[in-house]
Tab-separated table of C-alpha atoms and ligand atoms in Angstrom:
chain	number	residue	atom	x	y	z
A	1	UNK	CA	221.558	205.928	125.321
A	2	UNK	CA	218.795	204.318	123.446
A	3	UNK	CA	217.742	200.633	123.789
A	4	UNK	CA	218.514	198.178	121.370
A	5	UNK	CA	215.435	195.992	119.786
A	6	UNK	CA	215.263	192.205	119.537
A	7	UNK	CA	218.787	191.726	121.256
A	8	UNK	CA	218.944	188.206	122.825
A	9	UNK	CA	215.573	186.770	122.513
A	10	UNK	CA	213.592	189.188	120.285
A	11	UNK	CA	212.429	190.903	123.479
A	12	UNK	CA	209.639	193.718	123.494
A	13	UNK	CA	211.071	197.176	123.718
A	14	UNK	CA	209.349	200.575	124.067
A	15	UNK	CA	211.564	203.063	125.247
A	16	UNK	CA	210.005	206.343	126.664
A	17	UNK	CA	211.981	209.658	127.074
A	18	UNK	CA	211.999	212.466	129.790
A	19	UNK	CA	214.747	214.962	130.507
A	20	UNK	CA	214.495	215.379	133.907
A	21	UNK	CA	217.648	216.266	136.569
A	22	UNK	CA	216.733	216.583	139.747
A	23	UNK	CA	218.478	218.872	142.471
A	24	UNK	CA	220.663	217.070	144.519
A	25	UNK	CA	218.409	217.135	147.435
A	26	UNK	CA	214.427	216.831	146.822
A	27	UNK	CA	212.366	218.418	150.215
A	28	UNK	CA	209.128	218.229	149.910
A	29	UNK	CA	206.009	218.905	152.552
A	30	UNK	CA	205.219	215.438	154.139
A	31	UNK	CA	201.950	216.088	156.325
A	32	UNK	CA	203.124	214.118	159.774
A	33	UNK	CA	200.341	213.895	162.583
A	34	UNK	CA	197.911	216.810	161.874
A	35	UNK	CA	201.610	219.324	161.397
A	36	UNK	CA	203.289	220.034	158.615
A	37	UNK	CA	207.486	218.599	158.851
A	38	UNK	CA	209.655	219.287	155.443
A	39	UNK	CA	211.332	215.788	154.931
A	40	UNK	CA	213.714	214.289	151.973
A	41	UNK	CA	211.449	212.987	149.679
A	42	UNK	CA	211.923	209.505	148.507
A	43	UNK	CA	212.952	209.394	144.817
A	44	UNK	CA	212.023	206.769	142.659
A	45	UNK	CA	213.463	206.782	139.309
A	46	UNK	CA	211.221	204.596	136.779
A	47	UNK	CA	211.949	203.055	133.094
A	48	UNK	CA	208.986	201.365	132.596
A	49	UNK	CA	206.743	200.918	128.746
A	50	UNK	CA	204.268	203.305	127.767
A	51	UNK	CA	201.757	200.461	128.701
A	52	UNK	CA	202.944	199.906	132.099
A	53	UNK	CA	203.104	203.680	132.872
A	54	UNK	CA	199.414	203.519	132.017
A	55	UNK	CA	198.405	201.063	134.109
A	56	UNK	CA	200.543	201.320	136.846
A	57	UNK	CA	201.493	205.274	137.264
A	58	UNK	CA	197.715	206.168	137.367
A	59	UNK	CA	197.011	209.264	138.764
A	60	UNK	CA	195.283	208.036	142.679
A	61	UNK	CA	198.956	206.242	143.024
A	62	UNK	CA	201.115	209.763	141.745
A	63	UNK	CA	198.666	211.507	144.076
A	64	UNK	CA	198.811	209.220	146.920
A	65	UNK	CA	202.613	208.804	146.945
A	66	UNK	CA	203.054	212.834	146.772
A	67	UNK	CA	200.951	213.257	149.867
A	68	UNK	CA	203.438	210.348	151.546
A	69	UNK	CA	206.668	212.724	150.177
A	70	UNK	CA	207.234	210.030	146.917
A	71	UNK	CA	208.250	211.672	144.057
A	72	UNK	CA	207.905	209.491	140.904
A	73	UNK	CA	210.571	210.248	137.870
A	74	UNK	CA	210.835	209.235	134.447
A	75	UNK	CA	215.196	207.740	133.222
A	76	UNK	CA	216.091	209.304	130.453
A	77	UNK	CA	217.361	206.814	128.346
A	78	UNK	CA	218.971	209.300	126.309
A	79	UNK	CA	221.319	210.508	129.088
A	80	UNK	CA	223.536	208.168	131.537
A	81	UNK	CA	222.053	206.959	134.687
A	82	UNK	CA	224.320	207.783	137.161
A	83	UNK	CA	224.171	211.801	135.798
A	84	UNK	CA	220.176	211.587	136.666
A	85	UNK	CA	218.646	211.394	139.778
A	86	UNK	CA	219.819	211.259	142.713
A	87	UNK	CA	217.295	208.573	143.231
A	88	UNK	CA	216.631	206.409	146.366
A	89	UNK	CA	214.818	203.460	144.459
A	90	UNK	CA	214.673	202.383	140.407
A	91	UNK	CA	211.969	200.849	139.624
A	92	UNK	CA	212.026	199.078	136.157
A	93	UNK	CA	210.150	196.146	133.869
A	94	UNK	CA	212.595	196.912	130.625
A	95	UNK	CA	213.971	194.211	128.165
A	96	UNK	CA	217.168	193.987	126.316
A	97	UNK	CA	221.049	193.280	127.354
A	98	UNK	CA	222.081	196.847	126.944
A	99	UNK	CA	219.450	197.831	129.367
A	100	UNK	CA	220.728	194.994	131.871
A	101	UNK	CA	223.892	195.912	131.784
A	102	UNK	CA	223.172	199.497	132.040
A	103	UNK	CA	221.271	198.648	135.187
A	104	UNK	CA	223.791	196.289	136.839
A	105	UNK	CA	226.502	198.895	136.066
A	106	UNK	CA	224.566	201.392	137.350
A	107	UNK	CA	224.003	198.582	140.897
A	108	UNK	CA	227.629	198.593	141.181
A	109	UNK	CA	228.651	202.376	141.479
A	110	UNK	CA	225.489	203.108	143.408
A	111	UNK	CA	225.527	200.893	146.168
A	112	UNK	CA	223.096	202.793	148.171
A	113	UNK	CA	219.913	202.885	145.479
A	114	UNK	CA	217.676	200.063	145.664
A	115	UNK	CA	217.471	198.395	142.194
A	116	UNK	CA	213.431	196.942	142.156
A	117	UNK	CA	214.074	194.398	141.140
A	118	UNK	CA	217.944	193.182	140.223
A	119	UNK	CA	218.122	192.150	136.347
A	120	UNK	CA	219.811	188.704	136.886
A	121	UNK	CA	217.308	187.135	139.000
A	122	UNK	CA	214.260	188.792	136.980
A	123	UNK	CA	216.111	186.913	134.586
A	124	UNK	CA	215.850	183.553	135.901
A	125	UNK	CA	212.156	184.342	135.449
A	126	UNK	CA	212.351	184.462	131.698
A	127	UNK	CA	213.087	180.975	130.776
A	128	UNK	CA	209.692	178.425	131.557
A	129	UNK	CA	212.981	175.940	132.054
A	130	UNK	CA	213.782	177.616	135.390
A	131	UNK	CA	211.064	179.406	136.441
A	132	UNK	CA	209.456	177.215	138.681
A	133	UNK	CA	212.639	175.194	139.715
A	134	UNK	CA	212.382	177.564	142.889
A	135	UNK	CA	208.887	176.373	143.673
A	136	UNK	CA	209.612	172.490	142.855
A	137	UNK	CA	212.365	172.871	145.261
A	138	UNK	CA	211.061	174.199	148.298
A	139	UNK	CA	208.802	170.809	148.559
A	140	UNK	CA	206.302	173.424	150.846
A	141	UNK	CA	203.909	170.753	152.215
A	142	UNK	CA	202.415	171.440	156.003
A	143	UNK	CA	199.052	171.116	157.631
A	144	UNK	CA	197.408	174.101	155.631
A	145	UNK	CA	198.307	171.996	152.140
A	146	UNK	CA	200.717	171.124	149.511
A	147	UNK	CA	202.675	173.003	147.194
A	148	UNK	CA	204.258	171.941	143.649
A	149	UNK	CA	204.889	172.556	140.022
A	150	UNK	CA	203.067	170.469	137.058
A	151	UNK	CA	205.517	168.046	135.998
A	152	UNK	CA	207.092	168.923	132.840
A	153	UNK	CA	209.417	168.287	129.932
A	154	UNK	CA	211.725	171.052	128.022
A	155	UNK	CA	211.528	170.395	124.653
A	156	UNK	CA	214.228	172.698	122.842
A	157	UNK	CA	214.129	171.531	119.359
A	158	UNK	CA	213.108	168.230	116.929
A	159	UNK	CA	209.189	168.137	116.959
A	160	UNK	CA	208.979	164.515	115.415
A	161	UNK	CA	210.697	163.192	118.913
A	162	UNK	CA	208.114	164.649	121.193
A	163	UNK	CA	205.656	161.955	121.303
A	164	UNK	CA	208.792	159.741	122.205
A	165	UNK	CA	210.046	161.650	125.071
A	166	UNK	CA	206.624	162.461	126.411
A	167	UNK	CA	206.687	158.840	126.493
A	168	UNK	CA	209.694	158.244	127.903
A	169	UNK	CA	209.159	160.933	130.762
A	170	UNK	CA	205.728	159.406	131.372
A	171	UNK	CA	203.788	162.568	131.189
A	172	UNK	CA	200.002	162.169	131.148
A	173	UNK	CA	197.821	164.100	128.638
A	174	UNK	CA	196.945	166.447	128.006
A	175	UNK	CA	199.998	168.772	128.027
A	176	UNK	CA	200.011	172.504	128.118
A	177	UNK	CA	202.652	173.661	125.948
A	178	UNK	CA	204.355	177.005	126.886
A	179	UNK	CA	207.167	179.063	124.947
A	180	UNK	CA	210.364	177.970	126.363
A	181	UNK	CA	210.822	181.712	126.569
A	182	UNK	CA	209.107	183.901	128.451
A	183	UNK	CA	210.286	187.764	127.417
A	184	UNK	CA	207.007	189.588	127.357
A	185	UNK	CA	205.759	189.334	123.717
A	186	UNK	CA	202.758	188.291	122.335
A	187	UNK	CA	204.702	185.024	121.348
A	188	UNK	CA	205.557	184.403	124.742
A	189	UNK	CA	202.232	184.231	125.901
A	190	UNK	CA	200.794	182.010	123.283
A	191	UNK	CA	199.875	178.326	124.332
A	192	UNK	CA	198.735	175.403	122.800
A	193	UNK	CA	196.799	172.564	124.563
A	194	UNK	CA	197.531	169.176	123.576
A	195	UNK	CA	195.152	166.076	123.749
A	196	UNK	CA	196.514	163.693	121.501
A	197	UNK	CA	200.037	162.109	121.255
A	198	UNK	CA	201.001	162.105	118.131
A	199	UNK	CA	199.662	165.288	117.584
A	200	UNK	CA	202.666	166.695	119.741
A	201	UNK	CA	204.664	166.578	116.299
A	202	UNK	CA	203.240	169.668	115.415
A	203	UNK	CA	204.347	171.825	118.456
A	204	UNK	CA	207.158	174.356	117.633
A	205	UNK	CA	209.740	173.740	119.692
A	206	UNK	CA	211.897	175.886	121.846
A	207	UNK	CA	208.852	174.735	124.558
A	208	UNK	CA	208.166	173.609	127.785
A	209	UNK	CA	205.441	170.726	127.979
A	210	UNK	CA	203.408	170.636	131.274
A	211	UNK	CA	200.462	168.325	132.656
A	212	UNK	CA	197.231	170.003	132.562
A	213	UNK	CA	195.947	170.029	135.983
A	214	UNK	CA	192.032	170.401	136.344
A	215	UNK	CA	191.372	172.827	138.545
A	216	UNK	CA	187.629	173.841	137.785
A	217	UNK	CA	188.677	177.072	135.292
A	218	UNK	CA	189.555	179.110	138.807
A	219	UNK	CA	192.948	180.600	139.249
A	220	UNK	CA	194.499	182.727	142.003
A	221	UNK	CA	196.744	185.274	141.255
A	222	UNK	CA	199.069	185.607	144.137
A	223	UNK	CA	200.380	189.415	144.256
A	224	UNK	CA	203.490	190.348	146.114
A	225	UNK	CA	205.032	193.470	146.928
A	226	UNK	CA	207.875	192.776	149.731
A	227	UNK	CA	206.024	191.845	152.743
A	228	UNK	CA	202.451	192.277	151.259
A	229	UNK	CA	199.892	189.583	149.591
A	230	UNK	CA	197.158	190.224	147.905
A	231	UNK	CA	194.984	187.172	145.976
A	232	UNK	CA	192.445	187.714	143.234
A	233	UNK	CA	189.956	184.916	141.779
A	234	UNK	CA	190.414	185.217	138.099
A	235	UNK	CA	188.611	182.646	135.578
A	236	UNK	CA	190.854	179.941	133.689
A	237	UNK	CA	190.707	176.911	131.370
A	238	UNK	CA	188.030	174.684	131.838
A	239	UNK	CA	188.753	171.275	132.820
A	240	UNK	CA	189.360	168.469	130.654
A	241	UNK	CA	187.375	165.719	130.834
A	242	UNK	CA	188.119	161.832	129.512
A	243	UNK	CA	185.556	161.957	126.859
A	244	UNK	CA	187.302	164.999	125.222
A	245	UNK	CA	190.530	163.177	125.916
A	246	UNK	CA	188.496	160.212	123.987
A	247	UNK	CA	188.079	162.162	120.919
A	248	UNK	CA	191.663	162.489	120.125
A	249	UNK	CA	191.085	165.625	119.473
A	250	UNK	CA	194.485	166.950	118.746
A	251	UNK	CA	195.764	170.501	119.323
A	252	UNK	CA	193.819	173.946	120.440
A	253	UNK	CA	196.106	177.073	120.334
A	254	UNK	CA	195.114	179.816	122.402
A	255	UNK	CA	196.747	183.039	121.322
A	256	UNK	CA	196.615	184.709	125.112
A	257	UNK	CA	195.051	182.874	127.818
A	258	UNK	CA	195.826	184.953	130.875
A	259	UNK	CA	195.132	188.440	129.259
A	260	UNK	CA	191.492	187.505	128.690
A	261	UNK	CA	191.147	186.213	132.002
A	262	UNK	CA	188.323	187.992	133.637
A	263	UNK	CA	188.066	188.400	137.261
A	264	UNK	CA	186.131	185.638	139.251
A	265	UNK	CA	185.929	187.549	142.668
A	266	UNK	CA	182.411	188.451	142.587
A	267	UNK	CA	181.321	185.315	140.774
A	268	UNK	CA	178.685	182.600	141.896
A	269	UNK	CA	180.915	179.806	141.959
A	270	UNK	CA	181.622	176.018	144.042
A	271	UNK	CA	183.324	177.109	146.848
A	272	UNK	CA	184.850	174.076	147.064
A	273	UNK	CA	186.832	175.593	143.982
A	274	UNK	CA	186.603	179.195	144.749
A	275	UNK	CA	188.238	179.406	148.570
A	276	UNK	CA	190.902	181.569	148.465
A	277	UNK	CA	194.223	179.034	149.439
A	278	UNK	CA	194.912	179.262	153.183
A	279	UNK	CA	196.484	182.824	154.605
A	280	UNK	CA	199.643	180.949	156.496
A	281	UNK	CA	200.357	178.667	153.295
A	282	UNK	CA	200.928	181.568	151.216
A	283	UNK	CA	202.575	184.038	153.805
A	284	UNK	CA	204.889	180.954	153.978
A	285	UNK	CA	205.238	180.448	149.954
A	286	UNK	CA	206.026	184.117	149.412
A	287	UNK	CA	208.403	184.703	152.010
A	288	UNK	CA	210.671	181.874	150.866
A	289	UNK	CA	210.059	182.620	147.117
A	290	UNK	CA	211.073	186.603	148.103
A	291	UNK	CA	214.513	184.860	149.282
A	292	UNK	CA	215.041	182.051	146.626
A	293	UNK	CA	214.064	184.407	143.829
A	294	UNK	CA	215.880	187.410	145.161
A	295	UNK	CA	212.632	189.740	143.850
A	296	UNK	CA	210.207	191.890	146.095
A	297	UNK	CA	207.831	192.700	143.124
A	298	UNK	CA	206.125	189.773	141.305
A	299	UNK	CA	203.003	187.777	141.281
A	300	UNK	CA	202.078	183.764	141.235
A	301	UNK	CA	199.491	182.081	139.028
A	302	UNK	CA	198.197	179.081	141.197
A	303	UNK	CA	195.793	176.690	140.834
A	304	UNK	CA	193.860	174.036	143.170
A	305	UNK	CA	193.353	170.189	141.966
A	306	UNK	CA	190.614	170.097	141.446
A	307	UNK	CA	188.603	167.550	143.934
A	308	UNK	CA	191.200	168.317	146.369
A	309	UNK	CA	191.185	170.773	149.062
A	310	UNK	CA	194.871	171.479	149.840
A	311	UNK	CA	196.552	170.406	146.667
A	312	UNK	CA	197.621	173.444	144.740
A	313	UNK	CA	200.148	174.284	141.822
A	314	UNK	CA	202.116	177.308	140.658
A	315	UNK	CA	202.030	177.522	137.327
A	316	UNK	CA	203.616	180.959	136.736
A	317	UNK	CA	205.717	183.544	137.869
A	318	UNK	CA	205.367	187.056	136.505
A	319	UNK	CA	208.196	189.736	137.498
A	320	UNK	CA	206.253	193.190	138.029
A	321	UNK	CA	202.855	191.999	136.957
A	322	UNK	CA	199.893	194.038	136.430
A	323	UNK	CA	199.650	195.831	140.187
A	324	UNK	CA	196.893	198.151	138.437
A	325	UNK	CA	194.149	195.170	138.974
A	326	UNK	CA	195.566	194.567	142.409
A	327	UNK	CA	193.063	196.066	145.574
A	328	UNK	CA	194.475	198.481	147.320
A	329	UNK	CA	198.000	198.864	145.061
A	330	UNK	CA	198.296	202.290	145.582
A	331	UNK	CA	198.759	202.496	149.443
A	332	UNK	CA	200.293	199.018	149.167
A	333	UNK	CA	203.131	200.187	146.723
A	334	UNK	CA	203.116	203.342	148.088
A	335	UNK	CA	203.669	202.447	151.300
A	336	UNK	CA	206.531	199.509	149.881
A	337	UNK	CA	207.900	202.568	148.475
A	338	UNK	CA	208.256	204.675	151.642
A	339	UNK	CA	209.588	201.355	153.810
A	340	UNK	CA	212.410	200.825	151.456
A	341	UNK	CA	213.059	204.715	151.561
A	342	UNK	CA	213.030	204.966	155.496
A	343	UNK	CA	215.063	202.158	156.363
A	344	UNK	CA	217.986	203.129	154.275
A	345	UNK	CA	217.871	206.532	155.587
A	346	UNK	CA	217.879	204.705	158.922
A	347	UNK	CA	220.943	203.035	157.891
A	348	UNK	CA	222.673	206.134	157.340
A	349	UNK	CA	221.825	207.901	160.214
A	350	UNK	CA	222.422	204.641	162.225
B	1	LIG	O1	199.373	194.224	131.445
B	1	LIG	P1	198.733	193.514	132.570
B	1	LIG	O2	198.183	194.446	133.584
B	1	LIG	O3	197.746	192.473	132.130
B	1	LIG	O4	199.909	192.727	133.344
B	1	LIG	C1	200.517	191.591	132.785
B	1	LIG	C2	200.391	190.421	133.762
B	1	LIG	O5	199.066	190.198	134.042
B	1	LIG	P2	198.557	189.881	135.535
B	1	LIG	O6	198.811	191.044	136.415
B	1	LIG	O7	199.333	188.686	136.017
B	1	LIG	O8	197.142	189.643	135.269
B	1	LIG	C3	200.997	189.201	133.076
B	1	LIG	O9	200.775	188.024	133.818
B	1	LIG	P3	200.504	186.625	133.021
B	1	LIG	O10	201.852	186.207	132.469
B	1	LIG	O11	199.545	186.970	131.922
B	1	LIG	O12	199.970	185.660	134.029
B	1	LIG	C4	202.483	189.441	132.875
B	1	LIG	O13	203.096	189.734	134.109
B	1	LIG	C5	202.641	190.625	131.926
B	1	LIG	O14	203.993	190.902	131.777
B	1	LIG	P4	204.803	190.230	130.591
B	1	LIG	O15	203.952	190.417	129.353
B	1	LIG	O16	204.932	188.773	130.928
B	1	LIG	O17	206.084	190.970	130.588
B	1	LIG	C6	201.960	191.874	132.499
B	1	LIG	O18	202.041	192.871	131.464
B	1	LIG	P5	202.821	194.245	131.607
B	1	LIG	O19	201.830	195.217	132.186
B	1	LIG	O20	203.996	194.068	132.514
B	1	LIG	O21	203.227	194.581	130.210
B	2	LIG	N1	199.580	173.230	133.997
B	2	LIG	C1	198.445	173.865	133.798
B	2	LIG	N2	197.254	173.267	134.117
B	2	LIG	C2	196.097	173.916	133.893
B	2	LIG	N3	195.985	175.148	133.337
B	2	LIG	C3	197.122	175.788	132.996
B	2	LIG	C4	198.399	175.186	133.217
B	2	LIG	N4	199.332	176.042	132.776
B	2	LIG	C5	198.683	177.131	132.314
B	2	LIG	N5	197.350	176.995	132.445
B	2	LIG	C6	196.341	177.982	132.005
B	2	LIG	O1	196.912	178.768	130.989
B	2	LIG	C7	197.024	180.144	131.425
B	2	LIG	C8	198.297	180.762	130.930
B	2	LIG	O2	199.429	180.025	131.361
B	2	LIG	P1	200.640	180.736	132.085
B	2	LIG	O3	201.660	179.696	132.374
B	2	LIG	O4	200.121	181.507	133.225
B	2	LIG	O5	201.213	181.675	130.936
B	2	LIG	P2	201.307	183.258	130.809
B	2	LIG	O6	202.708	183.596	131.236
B	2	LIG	O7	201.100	183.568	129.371
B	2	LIG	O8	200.273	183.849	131.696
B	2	LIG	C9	196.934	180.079	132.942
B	2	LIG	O9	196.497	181.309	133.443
B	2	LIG	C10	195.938	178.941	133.114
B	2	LIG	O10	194.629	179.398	132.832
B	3	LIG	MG1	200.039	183.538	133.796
B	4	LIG	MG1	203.363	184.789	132.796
């Protein structure tokens, strides 16, 4: 089989081959407690891009997961998945319908494989309409701080209106306006930063239109991989203030934001803006996200008010984000990996 390009939403696709079958049972030398015990290894099946493969297979986390008895292999997208394999876990970040379907067939006959993650809620992440909606809905607000979403407005076609229903909604500017869709391509990523009312007319709707929240150019990237958290400083807009808002100054488009983000951990900044959010609020976030999303492998763009101490926003929701910049991914993953494996072997033998 070979994936279809620019299917539903003119989705990113880079497909890479491997023609690998696998006997039906892998053994391979797992080093237990200073002796050596041959145990199943755990297979984990992977149709990722060329790009992801770079950053993500790199060779400390192939090396590492070997020594742990995890034996990465590449789908063949040439052959049908349930002839390849066997595989304990498939691990994916694909686009395209065929490729959904493909996978959710695939969830159906093979009951006992663990699909990372399933296609319909990585899905729900795609659309900037939905995204957050789990986030606005938990309301999480408790004595370690507050957590929302930017209020916002889904514009899906008729520029000339916006300045209208911005209006109407009473959103305050300035407005970050996000593709509607959120698929992975360049497109997807590119934002525009609005100051000015009626300079809203020239957005190009299918968007999503969301307060700009100062939070003194810091963000935290929340990473999550099932039970685990890990949060990185990275640097972000800079505020706005109300003299630029003064100036009417119109529209800014940045092609990438987030990609150009450098880290901020070993910067000398306020701490007042760079302290990490509190340990129990996010525990708390990302165990009720894992449920309401359905997904054990994504990461959460948040930002603090700034002036505030406990007021923070989630602004986005990546499925599979970049674990390559994330301390300590490889034992985190790896051990992920080998949690998932062991407990359904548990099941079986239970
Ligand atoms: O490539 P990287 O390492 O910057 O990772 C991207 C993520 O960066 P992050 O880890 O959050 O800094 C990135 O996060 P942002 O949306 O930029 O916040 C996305 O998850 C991106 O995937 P996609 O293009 O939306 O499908 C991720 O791209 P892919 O690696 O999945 O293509
Ligand atoms: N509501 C907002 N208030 C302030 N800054 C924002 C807001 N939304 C996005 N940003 C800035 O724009 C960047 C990119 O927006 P984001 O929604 O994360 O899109 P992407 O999916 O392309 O990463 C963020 O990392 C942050 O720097
Ligand atoms: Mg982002
Ligand atoms: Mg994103």
């Amino acid at each position: 089989m070979r994936l279809r390009e620019n299917d539903d939403v003119g989705e990113k696709e880079e497909v890479v081959e491997n023609d690998v079958t696998l006997a039906q049972n892998q053994w391979c030398p797992v080093v237990n407690a200073g002796f050596s015990s041959p145990k199943r290894a755990v297979v984990v099946g992977y149709a990722l891009t060329t790009k992801k493969i770079k950053s993500f297979l790199q060779p400390k986390l192939e090396g590492l997961a070997r020594n742990k008895g995890i034996l990465f292999v590449a789908i063949d997208h040439t052959r049908p998945l349930s002839d390849q394999g066997p595989f304990d876990i498939v691990l994916h970040k694909l686009s395209g319908k065929e490729w959904r379907q493909v996978l959710e067939d695939y969830r159906q006959s093979h009951p006992e494989v663990t699909v990372l993650d399933p296609p319909d809620a990585i899905q729900h992440l795609r659309n900037r309409q939905y995204m957050l909606q789990a986030v606005a809905d938990m309301n999480l607000s408790d004595s370690y701080g507050i957590v929302g979403v930017p209020r916002q407005l889904v514009i899906k076609r008729d520029a000339f209106a916006i300045p209208e229903l911005v209006n109407k909604a009473g959103l305050t500017l300035p407005l970050v306006a996000k593709p509607l869709v959120a698929d992975g391509s360049a497109k997807s990523h590119a934002l525009s930063l609005a100051y000015e009312q009626f300079s809203l007319q020239k957005l190009e709707p299918p968007l999503v239109l969301q307060e700009f929240v100062n939070h003194g150019g810091v963000l935290f990237k929340v990473y999550i991989v099932g039970d685990a958290i890990k949060v990185v400083r990275r640097f972000s807009l800079p505020d706005v203030s109300k003299w630029e808002l003064s100036k009417d100054a119109g529209i800014y488009n940045f092609p990438r934001v987030s990609c150009a983000a450098a880290s901020a951990d070993d910067a000398d900044l306020d701490p007042t803006i760079a302290e990490l959010p509190p340990r129990p609020l996010l525990e708390k976030l990302a165990k009720e996200l894992r449920w309401r999303l359905g997904l054990r492998l994504f990461n959460l763009d948040i930002i603090r008010e700034y002036g505030t101490r406990d007021h923070f926003y989630v602004i986005d929701i990546n499925y599979f984000p970049g674990y390559g910049k994330m301390p300590e991914y490889e034992h985190i993953f790896t051990d992920f990996l080998l949690s998932l494996g062991q407990g359904k072997y548990k099941k079986r033998s239970g």
